[in-house]
Amino acid sequence: MQAVDVLAKGSHQHGADLFAAQRAEADPQSPPSTQSSDPDTLLDVQKQSNGQYSPPRPDGLRRAETGVSVKQAEADFAQLSREFSNVSQHSRKLSRTISRRSNIAKDNDVEKSAATPSESEEGEPFDLEQTLRGAKEQEAATGIKSKRIGVMWENLTVSGIGGVKNFVRVFPDAFVSFFNVPGTLMSIFGYGKKGKELDILKNFRGVVRPGEMVLVLGRPGSGCTTFLKVIANQRYGYTKVDGEVLYGPYDAKTFAKKYRGEAVYNQEDDNHHPTLSVGQTLGFALDTKTPGKRPDGMSKKEFKEKVIGLLLKMFNIEHTRDTIVGNPFVRGISGGERKRVSIAEMMVTSATVCAWDNTTRGLDASTALDYAKSLRIMTNIYKTTTFVSLYQASENIYSQFDKVMVIDDGRQVFLGPTREARAYFEGLGFKEKPRQTTPDYLTGCTDPFEREYKDGMSETNAPSGPDSLAKAFDESIFSRRLAEEASVYRQELQNEKETYAEFETAHHEAKRKHTSKSSVYTAPYYIQIWALMQRQFILKWQDKFNLVVSWITSIVIAIILGTVWLNLPQTSAGAFTRGGLLFISLLFNTFQAFGELGSTMMGRPIVNKHRAYTFYRPSALWLAQIIIDVGFAAAQILVFSIIVYFMCGLVRTEAGAFFTFYLTIVTGYLAMTLFFRTIGCLCPDFDYAMKFAAVIITLFVLTSGYLIQYQSEQSWLRWIFYLNALGLGFSVLMMNEFKRLTLTCTPESLIPSGAGYTDLAFQACTLPGGPPGSNQVPGRNYILESFSYDANDLWRNYGIILVLIAVFLFLNATLGEVLQFGAGGKTITYFAKEDQERKRLNEELRKRREKRLLKDTSQDSELHITSKAVLTWESLCYDVPVPSGQLRLLKDVFGFVKPGQLTALMGASGAGKTTLLDVLASRKNIGVISGDVLVDGDTLGTAFARSTSYAEQLDVHESTQTVREALRFSANLRQPYDVPQEQKYSYVEEVISLLEMEDIADAIIGDPESGLAVEQRKRVTIGVELAAKPDLLLFLDEPTSGLDSQSAFNIVRFLKKLAAAGQAILCTIHQPNSALFENFDRLLLLQRGGECVYFGDIGKDAVVLLDYFRRNDAHCPPDANPAEWMLDAIGAGQAARIGNRDWGEIWKSSPELANTKAEISNIKQQRIQQVGNNTKTEEKEYATPLWHQIKVVNKRTQLSFWRSPNYGFTRLFNHVAIALLTGLAYLQLDDSRASLQYRVFVIFQTTVLPALILAQVEPKYDLSRMIFYRESAAKAYKEFPFALSMVLAEMPYSILCAVGFFLPLYYIPGFQSASTRAGYQFLIILITELFSVTLAQTISALTPGTFIAMLLNPFVIIVFALFCGVTIPRPQIPKFWRAWLYQLDPFTRLIGGMVVTELEGRTVQCTPAELNTFTAPSGQDCGTYMSSFFQAGGAGYIVNNATDICEYCAYKVGNQFYEPLGFSYAYRWRDLGIFAAFIGSNLFLLFIGSRYLNFNRR
């Protein structure tokens, strides 16, 4: 721990040369390192700060030094290891050591240590490695073997799909690919070719021994990520991997089979469960990776607690232990902290080969170096084999590595010692650039735009492309050394059998009891399941919002069902409605499981990562999830069942009936959950899953036995019943209920009835199953005749459901293990096809590019900014509400930005840089801003937001646009309306050229998973803001984060060019090297807490800035990078600040602040005088009129839908599939009595449309709204054009879907073909379609996000379907609901209009089975006996009037069927009009919601 603390105070200086001693000691074969004369003690640093100590370095570079001795740290560590071997006795002593050390190092500055939660990752490998594997002494004492393994690769060639220009797919392409069935199936399962095969990496070779670190450098897209993945043995997604990769003596296949978790890869993006806390995330990793053999015989619980505590301390994230991890959409810990959680999680794996991909993205310079040093020490002590790729690596970071690999476009152009790499490239003929950091120089040599040659050298006589550079390397001494090293290494493999035997033993001993020898996992299967069950419980329990909403929905629906079917009578009137209640109870609960489809797809990246880390088998996850989910669901369903069962008065003769009801719903839920998860595992993406699910769900509902009874189904559909958990469950519920009931016929159900008909002997009950001459109908008979359900089959059918559960569970587990969607591969960029105009523009761009390549600077630039306005801010404070009151994020900040100046805004992570930009750019809509922000001494007018551009940190774009279209869109709406379009577009081409985006001008932006790379997206973000041609100011938030050094330099160089043209620019920046930093004119430096510590000129070589620090007793070493050093000086990193006074206080009393205030006062006076002479122009909030906004935004939205083929086609497919299946299920209905009910059910299928449409339209609207929030903040367009364009864009697809749904649904069952009837039915289906789309958009506009909208959907749809008069006829709806909700239900109008139009005037011809038979009294024939019944208005007819055996059909004409339900043919056009009016009310709410509800809180 002493070592941790010493290192924690360390600076950013110690290079690989400082590790020479330990390396030589540990590995005699490693080459000796150049001796460094950097100071090694605090005394040296003091001498240095007094100017007494300034030794030169051999490479001519100096680094910031604060006196950490890594040698001392190593010694401390050895001492600590001995102490740690008796943890329990020494823990108190250890904690005293830590606190004593920290107090010394921090100069007893208690306030500073409390106020500055460190961002550093320094020293954590000590504790982590020590706890996970034990230190060497401890290993020996406990008998734990050490694991170490080298990696060697020979002729490594990796191939992928690419090389073909992929054009963006549009709506018609979806039809082509759908009907090309073989091709589609092949591409789903990865066999289809998406393009031609090309080599991503070619002929790589090298050796890395245990204990060595390799830095992998290359421009974006050169192949660094591919190399790291393949070295970590993650080969999925590539078409082939040739050549030999050896992990010790094992080839890749053997290593993957036996030791998969020993080589791991840490990806650039952080994938975690957002609702788990940091402690729970790491705790779960340890649950699955706690070794079997632990130091000092610690228990699992002690080990886990100790490791989590140490991990959090080491990563300086103790304060986040109980904070959720979060993600871009769920607020949690910061991005830097999330990155450290990813690093800690991978370290838990105890792997021997570690590949880290750009793990310093978004970290400031101090933190990035601390991380690199931690890897260095971990690698030294534990002999791991470490590969790291980094962008913008500083010289200090570079010096931590032993070897460097340089990749150029898939070719290995260098692999050798870090200290010799620079000289090698200079020796090839490249120009020496002493001021450039080595990583930047090496990467720059592979960049055709950046590389420069020495005098007398050029592309003709020096290497220029990837192939020539690779050839030069193959002919170099380094290549020969590599060959020799490989030869020696192979020999060692033969001789060092013992080392690998030890590796195997260590690997085996790490496994827990009962884990099989051949398993790659640490924990046995049952422990994996138990750990996953605990995690799943926490995930469910902590997601309180989802839990509460689902419980409320369930209880509210139960109460509604209970009131609608309150105390069902045990009579014929309650027979069919009882069936409806049972069906809806089952349907509602089983379709709660539909959400599993989305969560299964969304959870894939985490499952893939954990599978690679060998935390658990995917099948263990599915088993654990279902056990916990059923536990939660069972409790919810129990409450639902009690409410529904007892309010509705279902059979209460015995308790078993209730428990059978409850059990059936639970097992139905379980079966459908597993079914949806199986689909989720089987389908490659969400669109396939939605298509598949829509078809299967429709089949399940149709064949469930409620909408169409078993005996009436098409014979080819009946077999589905036995695979259908919904149908089987419904049959069990019906048998359970009706076998215990005897129903009494009501007078309405007795035929004949009325005055004069009193003798039961001559009456019959129309309810199926009733014997003639009796008013009692046994329930068993009723379900046997009506549904073909034999009550004796109850437990057989229940048993089939259990078998289905077992089958789905098996499929789920098996598919989860076998299929690996989304686990790798190369992202593909799509392009828009060139037309004549684009061809011409691209040709011009190519010419510009060639001129730039020839370093021709004579190109004319259209950059002329005429504005002279100055932005000033004084005493700026910003407070936000927190649970405990108000928190101040900015404290009394002063400053200004002048035209023609480039101002840098810098500070530690969390210092408030982005907050300050948001406040200045008027983007904040919560919190309180105090102080003055003025333009030319005047308050900000309505045109301020439009006159500025703000390139934000997150790259949010309309994903279907091309780069050129995105820039043109911005120019069209944000440049003044009177500027000719030709001029705007010409300026866009200028921006494309300046940002070097010629190659991607017609590329589709896409999303981060499948589209432009991070660096390209960042350029587009900046380009969009530049295309707006801001008059006043350009704000940029971290424009260089995530970019490689060259891209970062190009962007800053371009900003400098803009400033030179008269633009005022304020820009936050991370990790700037000296070359980058010197481009800035002024600096605003913040420390944590939003306090300013410096504002003023930087000066050449930062002379002005450094002079300020020097006058306040902080001395910068001559050759340190001032941008890194100043952050250390103010205490931004792990190191304590320089000096014992707070820099914020120093600034407040400094003459510089007084000068700044005076300057601001002068600026205001001058500008007020200058502006006062001009007549003030009218300030417009938006640059263009409303109609122009509507035109431009609508054009983009229409194009977006056209280029989203899956969205439109999936919707159309679902419509056609449901209509087709419904039509075929009710194929050519006859005129029988049952067909009347079936026709109503066919019509009722129309009510399925909103459920489908809501699920698809809501996410689309929500995604578009995120883009709208960004663009509307920049005052590009108003809310109305956005909402209107979303509605208009849906229209063509809605009409197409209505046609696709209507034709099969109407004509296959044989509905009335008269044009007056068919036309009305089509019109009402079209209105349903439009109503559903506008309803979905309205719900989205009124809710903060898709998640909440989706939770509201089931409630809305069930209420609509319940009260429309089908599931329960209008006369039977309780008075309370009938009075208002029945009338307000849009579906009432839909069903009323469609049913009367279809059944009006349709004659009914009963089948023999449907006839009710009774005898007439003696002496009367049927006609005479029934005459008074018919005269009184009785429905139906007698087959033969002249006999005394009466065969009665309940309906003569369709009108008699629907009139008792409360429908009327006379009102059908009125109903259509009311239904259409609901679209109007939706639109009204949509426009009001989008105008006044802003859920983008910032």
GROMACS .gro file of C-alpha atoms in nm, residues 1263-1387:
model
  125
 1263LEU     CA    1  -3.483   0.894  -3.200
 1264SER     CA    2  -3.579   1.175  -3.437
 1265ARG     CA    3  -3.672   1.394  -3.141
 1266MET     CA    4  -3.320   1.359  -2.994
 1267ILE     CA    5  -3.181   1.503  -3.320
 1268PHE     CA    6  -3.450   1.773  -3.317
 1269TYR     CA    7  -3.348   1.880  -2.964
 1270ARG     CA    8  -2.992   1.943  -3.079
 1271GLU     CA    9  -3.094   2.124  -3.397
 1272SER     CA   10  -3.368   2.331  -3.235
 1273ALA     CA   11  -3.123   2.446  -2.964
 1274ALA     CA   12  -2.918   2.590  -3.252
 1275LYS     CA   13  -3.238   2.759  -3.376
 1276ALA     CA   14  -3.237   2.573  -3.707
 1277TYR     CA   15  -3.615   2.519  -3.711
 1278LYS     CA   16  -3.922   2.531  -3.488
 1279GLU     CA   17  -4.116   2.249  -3.323
 1280PHE     CA   18  -4.406   2.259  -3.572
 1281PRO     CA   19  -4.201   2.169  -3.884
 1282PHE     CA   20  -4.051   1.875  -3.694
 1283ALA     CA   21  -4.385   1.731  -3.575
 1284LEU     CA   22  -4.556   1.795  -3.908
 1285SER     CA   23  -4.275   1.634  -4.110
 1286MET     CA   24  -4.289   1.323  -3.887
 1287VAL     CA   25  -4.663   1.290  -3.958
 1288LEU     CA   26  -4.629   1.355  -4.333
 1289ALA     CA   27  -4.338   1.110  -4.370
 1290GLU     CA   28  -4.552   0.829  -4.226
 1291MET     CA   29  -4.841   0.890  -4.468
 1292PRO     CA   30  -4.722   0.706  -4.785
 1293TYR     CA   31  -4.629   0.397  -4.581
 1294SER     CA   32  -4.957   0.414  -4.388
 1295ILE     CA   33  -5.161   0.409  -4.713
 1296LEU     CA   34  -4.950   0.119  -4.845
 1297CYS     CA   35  -4.995  -0.072  -4.519
 1298ALA     CA   36  -5.372  -0.006  -4.520
 1299VAL     CA   37  -5.399  -0.152  -4.873
 1300GLY     CA   38  -5.178  -0.451  -4.780
 1301PHE     CA   39  -5.392  -0.517  -4.472
 1302PHE     CA   40  -5.734  -0.461  -4.633
 1303LEU     CA   41  -5.708  -0.683  -4.941
 1304PRO     CA   42  -5.633  -1.021  -4.774
 1305LEU     CA   43  -5.844  -0.947  -4.467
 1306TYR     CA   44  -6.151  -0.848  -4.671
 1307TYR     CA   45  -6.158  -1.071  -4.975
 1308ILE     CA   46  -6.016  -1.404  -4.847
 1309PRO     CA   47  -6.292  -1.456  -4.585
 1310GLY     CA   48  -6.550  -1.353  -4.848
 1311PHE     CA   49  -6.683  -1.023  -4.717
 1312GLN     CA   50  -6.947  -0.827  -4.913
 1313SER     CA   51  -6.793  -0.724  -5.244
 1314ALA     CA   52  -7.033  -0.441  -5.335
 1315SER     CA   53  -6.824  -0.129  -5.392
 1316THR     CA   54  -7.030   0.080  -5.146
 1317ARG     CA   55  -6.954  -0.171  -4.870
 1318ALA     CA   56  -6.588  -0.246  -4.965
 1319GLY     CA   57  -6.509   0.125  -5.014
 1320TYR     CA   58  -6.644   0.212  -4.668
 1321GLN     CA   59  -6.445  -0.071  -4.507
 1322PHE     CA   60  -6.121   0.036  -4.678
 1323LEU     CA   61  -6.175   0.396  -4.574
 1324ILE     CA   62  -6.223   0.302  -4.209
 1325ILE     CA   63  -5.913   0.075  -4.213
 1326LEU     CA   64  -5.713   0.366  -4.358
 1327ILE     CA   65  -5.846   0.591  -4.082
 1328THR     CA   66  -5.744   0.322  -3.825
 1329GLU     CA   67  -5.393   0.321  -3.971
 1330LEU     CA   68  -5.361   0.701  -3.957
 1331PHE     CA   69  -5.520   0.711  -3.612
 1332SER     CA   70  -5.266   0.455  -3.483
 1333VAL     CA   71  -4.967   0.642  -3.628
 1334THR     CA   72  -5.077   0.977  -3.486
 1335LEU     CA   73  -5.162   0.812  -3.150
 1336ALA     CA   74  -4.811   0.662  -3.133
 1337GLN     CA   75  -4.651   0.997  -3.210
 1338THR     CA   76  -4.877   1.173  -2.956
 1339ILE     CA   77  -4.786   0.926  -2.680
 1340SER     CA   78  -4.418   0.976  -2.769
 1341ALA     CA   79  -4.452   1.355  -2.768
 1342LEU     CA   80  -4.614   1.347  -2.422
 1343THR     CA   81  -4.359   1.110  -2.262
 1344PRO     CA   82  -3.985   1.159  -2.192
 1345GLY     CA   83  -3.872   0.850  -2.383
 1346THR     CA   84  -3.961   0.527  -2.562
 1347PHE     CA   85  -3.926   0.325  -2.243
 1348ILE     CA   86  -4.210   0.504  -2.063
 1349ALA     CA   87  -4.418   0.520  -2.382
 1350MET     CA   88  -4.385   0.140  -2.422
 1351LEU     CA   89  -4.503   0.088  -2.063
 1352LEU     CA   90  -4.819   0.289  -2.137
 1353ASN     CA   91  -4.900   0.099  -2.458
 1354PRO     CA   92  -5.053  -0.221  -2.309
 1355PHE     CA   93  -5.281  -0.013  -2.089
 1356VAL     CA   94  -5.405   0.203  -2.380
 1357ILE     CA   95  -5.459  -0.091  -2.616
 1358ILE     CA   96  -5.637  -0.313  -2.361
 1359VAL     CA   97  -5.875  -0.033  -2.258
 1360PHE     CA   98  -5.953   0.040  -2.624
 1361ALA     CA   99  -6.014  -0.328  -2.704
 1362LEU     CA  100  -6.220  -0.396  -2.389
 1363PHE     CA  101  -6.478  -0.122  -2.427
 1364CYS     CA  102  -6.550  -0.135  -2.799
 1365GLY     CA  103  -6.840  -0.380  -2.763
 1366VAL     CA  104  -6.686  -0.707  -2.890
 1367THR     CA  105  -6.533  -0.881  -2.587
 1368ILE     CA  106  -6.830  -0.770  -2.380
 1369PRO     CA  107  -7.146  -0.647  -2.562
 1370ARG     CA  108  -7.263  -0.293  -2.493
 1371PRO     CA  109  -7.575  -0.392  -2.292
 1372GLN     CA  110  -7.358  -0.594  -2.050
 1373ILE     CA  111  -7.094  -0.320  -1.990
 1374PRO     CA  112  -7.150  -0.175  -1.640
 1375LYS     CA  113  -7.338   0.156  -1.649
 1376PHE     CA  114  -7.041   0.360  -1.518
 1377TRP     CA  115  -6.811   0.255  -1.805
 1378ARG     CA  116  -7.091   0.253  -2.064
 1379ALA     CA  117  -7.182   0.614  -1.992
 1380TRP     CA  118  -6.845   0.762  -2.089
 1381LEU     CA  119  -6.561   0.523  -2.173
 1382TYR     CA  120  -6.762   0.321  -2.426
 1383GLN     CA  121  -6.854   0.646  -2.602
 1384LEU     CA  122  -6.499   0.786  -2.588
 1385ASP     CA  123  -6.336   0.466  -2.718
 1386PRO     CA  124  -6.225   0.520  -3.083
 1387PHE     CA  125  -6.262   0.145  -3.145
   0.00000   0.00000   0.00000
